[in-house]
Coordinates of N, CA and C in Angstrom, one line a residue:
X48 N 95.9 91.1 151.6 CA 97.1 90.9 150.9 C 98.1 90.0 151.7
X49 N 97.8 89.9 153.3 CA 99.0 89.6 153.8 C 98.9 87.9 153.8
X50 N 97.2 87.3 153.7 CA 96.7 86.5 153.3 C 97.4 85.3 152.0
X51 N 97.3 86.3 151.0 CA 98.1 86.4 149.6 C 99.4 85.7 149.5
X52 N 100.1 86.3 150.6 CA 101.7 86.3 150.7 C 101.8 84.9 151.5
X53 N 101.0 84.7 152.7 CA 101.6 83.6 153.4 C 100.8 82.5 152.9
X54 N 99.8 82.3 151.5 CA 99.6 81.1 151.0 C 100.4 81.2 150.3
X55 N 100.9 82.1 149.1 CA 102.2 81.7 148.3 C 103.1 81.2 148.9
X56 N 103.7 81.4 150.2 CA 104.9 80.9 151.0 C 104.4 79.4 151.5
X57 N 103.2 79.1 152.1 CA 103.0 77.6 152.3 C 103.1 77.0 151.1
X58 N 102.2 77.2 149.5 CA 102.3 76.7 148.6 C 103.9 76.1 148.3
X59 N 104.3 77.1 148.4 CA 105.8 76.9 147.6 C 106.9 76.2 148.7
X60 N 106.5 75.9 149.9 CA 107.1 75.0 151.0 C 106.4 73.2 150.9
X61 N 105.3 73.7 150.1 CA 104.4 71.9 150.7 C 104.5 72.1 148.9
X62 N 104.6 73.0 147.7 CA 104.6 72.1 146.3 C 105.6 71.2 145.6
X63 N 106.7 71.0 146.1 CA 107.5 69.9 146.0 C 106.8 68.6 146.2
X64 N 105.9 68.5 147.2 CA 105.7 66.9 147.4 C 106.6 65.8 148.2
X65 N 107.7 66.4 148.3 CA 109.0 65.4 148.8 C 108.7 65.6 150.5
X66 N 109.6 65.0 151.2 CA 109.8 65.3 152.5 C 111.1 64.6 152.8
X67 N 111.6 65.2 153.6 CA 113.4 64.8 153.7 C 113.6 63.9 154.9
X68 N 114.2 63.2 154.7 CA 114.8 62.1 155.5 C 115.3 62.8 156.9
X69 N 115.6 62.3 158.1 CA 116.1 62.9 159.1 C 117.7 62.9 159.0
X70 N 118.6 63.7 159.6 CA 119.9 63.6 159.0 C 120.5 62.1 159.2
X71 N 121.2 61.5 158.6 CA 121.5 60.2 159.1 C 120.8 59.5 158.5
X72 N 119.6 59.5 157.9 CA 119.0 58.4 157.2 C 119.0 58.6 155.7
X73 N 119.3 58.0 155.0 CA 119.4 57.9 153.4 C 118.7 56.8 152.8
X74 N 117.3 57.7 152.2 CA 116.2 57.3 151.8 C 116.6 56.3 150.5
X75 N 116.0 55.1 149.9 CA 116.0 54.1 148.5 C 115.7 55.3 147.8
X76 N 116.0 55.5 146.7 CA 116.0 56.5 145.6 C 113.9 55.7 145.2
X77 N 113.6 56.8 144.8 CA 111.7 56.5 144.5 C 111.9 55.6 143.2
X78 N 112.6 56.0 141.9 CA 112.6 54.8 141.2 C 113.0 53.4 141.7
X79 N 113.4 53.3 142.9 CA 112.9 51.8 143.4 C 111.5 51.6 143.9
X80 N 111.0 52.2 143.7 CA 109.8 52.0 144.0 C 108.7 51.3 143.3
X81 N 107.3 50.4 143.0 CA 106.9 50.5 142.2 C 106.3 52.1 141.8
X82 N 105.5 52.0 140.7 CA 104.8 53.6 140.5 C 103.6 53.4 141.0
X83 N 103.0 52.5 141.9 CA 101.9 52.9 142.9 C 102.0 53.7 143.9
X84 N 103.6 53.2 144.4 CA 104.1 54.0 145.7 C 104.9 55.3 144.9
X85 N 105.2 55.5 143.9 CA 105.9 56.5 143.6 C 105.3 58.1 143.8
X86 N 103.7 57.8 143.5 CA 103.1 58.9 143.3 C 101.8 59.2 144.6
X87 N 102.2 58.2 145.8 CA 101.6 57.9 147.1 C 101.6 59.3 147.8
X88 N 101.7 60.1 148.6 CA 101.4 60.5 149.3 C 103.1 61.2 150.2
X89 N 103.6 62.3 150.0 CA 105.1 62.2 150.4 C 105.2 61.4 151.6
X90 N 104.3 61.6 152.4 CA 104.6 60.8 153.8 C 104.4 59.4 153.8
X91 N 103.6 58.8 152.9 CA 103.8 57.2 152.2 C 104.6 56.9 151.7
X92 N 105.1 57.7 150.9 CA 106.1 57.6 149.8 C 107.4 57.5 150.5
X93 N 107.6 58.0 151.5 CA 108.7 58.2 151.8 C 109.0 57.2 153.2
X94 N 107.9 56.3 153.5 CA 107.8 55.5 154.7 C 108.5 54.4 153.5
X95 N 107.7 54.2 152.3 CA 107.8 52.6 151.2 C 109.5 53.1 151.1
X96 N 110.0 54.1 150.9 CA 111.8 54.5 150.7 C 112.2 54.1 151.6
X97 N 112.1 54.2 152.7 CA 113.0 53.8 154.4 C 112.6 52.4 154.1
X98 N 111.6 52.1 153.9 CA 111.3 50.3 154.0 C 112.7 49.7 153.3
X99 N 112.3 50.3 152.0 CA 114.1 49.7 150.8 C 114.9 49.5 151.5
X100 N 115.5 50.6 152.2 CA 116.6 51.2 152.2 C 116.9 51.0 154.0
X101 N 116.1 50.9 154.8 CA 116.6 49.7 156.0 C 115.3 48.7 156.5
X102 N 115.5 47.9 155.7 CA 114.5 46.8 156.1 C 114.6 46.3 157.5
X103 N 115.8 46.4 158.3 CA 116.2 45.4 159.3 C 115.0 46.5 159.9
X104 N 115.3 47.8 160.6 CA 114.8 48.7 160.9 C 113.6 48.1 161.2
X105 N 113.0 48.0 160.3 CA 111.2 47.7 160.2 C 110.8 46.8 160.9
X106 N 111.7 46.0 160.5 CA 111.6 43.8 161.0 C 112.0 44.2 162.2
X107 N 112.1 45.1 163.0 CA 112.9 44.3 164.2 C 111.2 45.3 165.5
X108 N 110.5 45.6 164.3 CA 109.5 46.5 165.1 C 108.1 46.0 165.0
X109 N 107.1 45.6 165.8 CA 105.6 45.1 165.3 C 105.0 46.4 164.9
X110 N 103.5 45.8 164.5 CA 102.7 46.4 163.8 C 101.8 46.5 164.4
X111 N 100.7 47.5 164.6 CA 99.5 47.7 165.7 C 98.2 48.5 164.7
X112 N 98.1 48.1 163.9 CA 97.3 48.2 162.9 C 96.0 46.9 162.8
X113 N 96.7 46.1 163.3 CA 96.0 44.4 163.0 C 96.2 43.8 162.0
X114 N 97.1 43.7 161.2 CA 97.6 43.6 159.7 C 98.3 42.1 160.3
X115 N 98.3 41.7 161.6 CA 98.8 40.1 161.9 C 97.8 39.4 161.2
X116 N 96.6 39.7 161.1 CA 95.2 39.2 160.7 C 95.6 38.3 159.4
X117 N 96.3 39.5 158.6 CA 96.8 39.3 157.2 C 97.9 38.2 157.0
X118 N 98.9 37.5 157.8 CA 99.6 37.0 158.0 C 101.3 38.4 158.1
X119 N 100.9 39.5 158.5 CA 102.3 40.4 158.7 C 102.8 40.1 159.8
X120 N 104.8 40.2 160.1 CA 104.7 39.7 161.0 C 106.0 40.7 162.1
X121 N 105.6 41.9 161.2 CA 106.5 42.9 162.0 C 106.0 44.5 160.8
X122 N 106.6 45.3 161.2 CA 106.0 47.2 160.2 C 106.7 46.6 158.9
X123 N 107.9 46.0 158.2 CA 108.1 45.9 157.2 C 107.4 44.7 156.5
X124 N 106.5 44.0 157.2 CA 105.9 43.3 156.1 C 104.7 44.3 155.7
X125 N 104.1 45.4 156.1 CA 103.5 46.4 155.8 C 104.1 47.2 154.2
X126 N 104.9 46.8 154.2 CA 105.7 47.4 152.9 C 106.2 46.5 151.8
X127 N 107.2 45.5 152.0 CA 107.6 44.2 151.4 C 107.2 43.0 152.2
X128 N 106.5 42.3 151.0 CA 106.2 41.0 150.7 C 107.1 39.8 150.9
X129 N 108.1 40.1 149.5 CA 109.7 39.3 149.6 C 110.5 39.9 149.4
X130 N 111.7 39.9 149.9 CA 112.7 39.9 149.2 C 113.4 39.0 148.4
X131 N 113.2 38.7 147.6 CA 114.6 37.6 146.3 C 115.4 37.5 146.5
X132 N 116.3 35.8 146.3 CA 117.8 36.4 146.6 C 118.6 37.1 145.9
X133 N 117.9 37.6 144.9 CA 118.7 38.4 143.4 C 118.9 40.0 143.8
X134 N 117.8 39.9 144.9 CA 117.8 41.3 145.1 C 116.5 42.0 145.3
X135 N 115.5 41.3 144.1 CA 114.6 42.0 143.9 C 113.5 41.7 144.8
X136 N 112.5 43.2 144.9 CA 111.7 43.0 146.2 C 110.2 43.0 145.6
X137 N 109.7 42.5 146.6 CA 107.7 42.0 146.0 C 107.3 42.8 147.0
X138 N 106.4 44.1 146.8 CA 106.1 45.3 147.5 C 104.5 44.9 147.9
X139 N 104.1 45.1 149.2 CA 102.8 44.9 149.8 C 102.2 46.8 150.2
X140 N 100.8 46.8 149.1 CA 100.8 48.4 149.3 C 99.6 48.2 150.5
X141 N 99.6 47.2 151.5 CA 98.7 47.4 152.9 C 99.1 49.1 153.0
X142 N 100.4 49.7 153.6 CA 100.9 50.8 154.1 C 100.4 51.9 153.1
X143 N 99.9 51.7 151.9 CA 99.1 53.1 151.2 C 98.2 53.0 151.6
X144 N 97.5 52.8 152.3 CA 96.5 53.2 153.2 C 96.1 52.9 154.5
X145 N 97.1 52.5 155.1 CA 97.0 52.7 156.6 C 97.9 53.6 157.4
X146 N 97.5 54.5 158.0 CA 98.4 55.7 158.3 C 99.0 55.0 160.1
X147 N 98.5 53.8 160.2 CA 98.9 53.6 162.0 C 100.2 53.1 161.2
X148 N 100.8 52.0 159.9 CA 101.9 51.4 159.5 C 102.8 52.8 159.0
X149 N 102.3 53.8 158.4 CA 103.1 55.1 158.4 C 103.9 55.7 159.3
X150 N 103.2 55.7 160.2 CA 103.1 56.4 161.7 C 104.5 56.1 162.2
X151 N 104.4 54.7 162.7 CA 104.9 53.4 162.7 C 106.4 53.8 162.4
X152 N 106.6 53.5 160.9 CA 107.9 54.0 160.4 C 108.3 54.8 160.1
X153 N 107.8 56.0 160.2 CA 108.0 57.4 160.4 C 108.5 57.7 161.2
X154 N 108.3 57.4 163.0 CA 108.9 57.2 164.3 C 110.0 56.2 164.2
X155 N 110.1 55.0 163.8 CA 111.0 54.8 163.5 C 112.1 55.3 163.0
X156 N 112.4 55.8 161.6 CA 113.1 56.4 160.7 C 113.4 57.8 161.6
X157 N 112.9 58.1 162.3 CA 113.2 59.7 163.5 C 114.2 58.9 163.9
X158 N 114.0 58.2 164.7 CA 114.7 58.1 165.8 C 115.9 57.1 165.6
X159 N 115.6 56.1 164.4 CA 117.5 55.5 163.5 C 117.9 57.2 163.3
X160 N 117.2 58.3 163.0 CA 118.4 59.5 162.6 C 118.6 59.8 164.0
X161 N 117.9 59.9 164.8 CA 119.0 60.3 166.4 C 120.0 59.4 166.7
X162 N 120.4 58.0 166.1 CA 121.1 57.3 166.1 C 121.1 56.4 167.4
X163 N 119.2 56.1 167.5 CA 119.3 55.1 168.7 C 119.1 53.5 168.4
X164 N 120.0 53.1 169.1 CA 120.1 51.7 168.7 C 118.5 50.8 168.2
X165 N 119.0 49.5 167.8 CA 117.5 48.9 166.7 C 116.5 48.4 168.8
X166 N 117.1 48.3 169.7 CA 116.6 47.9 170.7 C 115.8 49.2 171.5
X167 N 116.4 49.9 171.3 CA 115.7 51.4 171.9 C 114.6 51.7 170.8
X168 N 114.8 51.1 169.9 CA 113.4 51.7 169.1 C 112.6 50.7 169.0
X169 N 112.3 49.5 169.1 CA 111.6 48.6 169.6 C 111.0 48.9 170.9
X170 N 111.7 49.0 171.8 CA 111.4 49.7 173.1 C 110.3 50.3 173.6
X171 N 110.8 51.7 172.7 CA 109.9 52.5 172.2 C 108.6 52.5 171.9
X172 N 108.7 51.5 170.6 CA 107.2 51.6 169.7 C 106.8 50.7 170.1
X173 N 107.3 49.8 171.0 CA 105.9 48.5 172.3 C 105.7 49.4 172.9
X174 N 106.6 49.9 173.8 CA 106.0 50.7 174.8 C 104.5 52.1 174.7
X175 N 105.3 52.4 173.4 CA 103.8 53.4 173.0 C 102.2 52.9 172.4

């Protein structure tokens, strides 16, 4: 029984699907997303939201995936393609399936919510 009780309690902690931002960071709403990344993976899903919603963030970090190969030329070209000057963005889904570009901005997006500057987190993710 007691079995019972603590998969209902995991169930009902992981059936949302979402995963929250760290305090301080405010995720692109998922309808900006296309609907390939909408229905990605919460921890993909929510790497493509930080990409929106601080691109500088990304661009100021490389990529260790090998995705230079591809012509990328920092973690946010792992996500966006272009940006337009209208606004609108041309979405690269390399990062649906590579978990080192996740990884990547996941650590990132930590550590803008500790509120460490864009140079400390560069720092950082060479250094690691």
């Amino acid at each position: 029984m007691g079995l019972v009780i603590l998969g209902g309690i995991l169930l009902a902690a992981c059936g949302s699907g979402n995963q929250a931002a760290p305090k301080g960071v405010t995720l692109a709403p998922v309808s900006d997303l296309p609907k390939w990344a909408q229905s990605a993976p919460a921890r993909v899903r929510t790497a493509y939201q930080f990409a929106v919603a601080y691109p500088e963030a990304l661009q100021n970090v490389p990529c260790y995936c090998g995705c230079g190969s591809v012509g990328h030329t920092s973690n946010l070209s792992c996500y966006i393609k272009d940006a337009k000057p209208e606004g609108a963005l041309a979405f690269d889904d390399h990062a649906l399936g590579c978990s080192i570009c996740v990884d990547i901005a996941q650590d990132v997006m930590r550590m803008a919510g500790e509120g460490r500057s864009g140079a400390d987190i560069r720092a950082e993710i060479v250094a690691a």
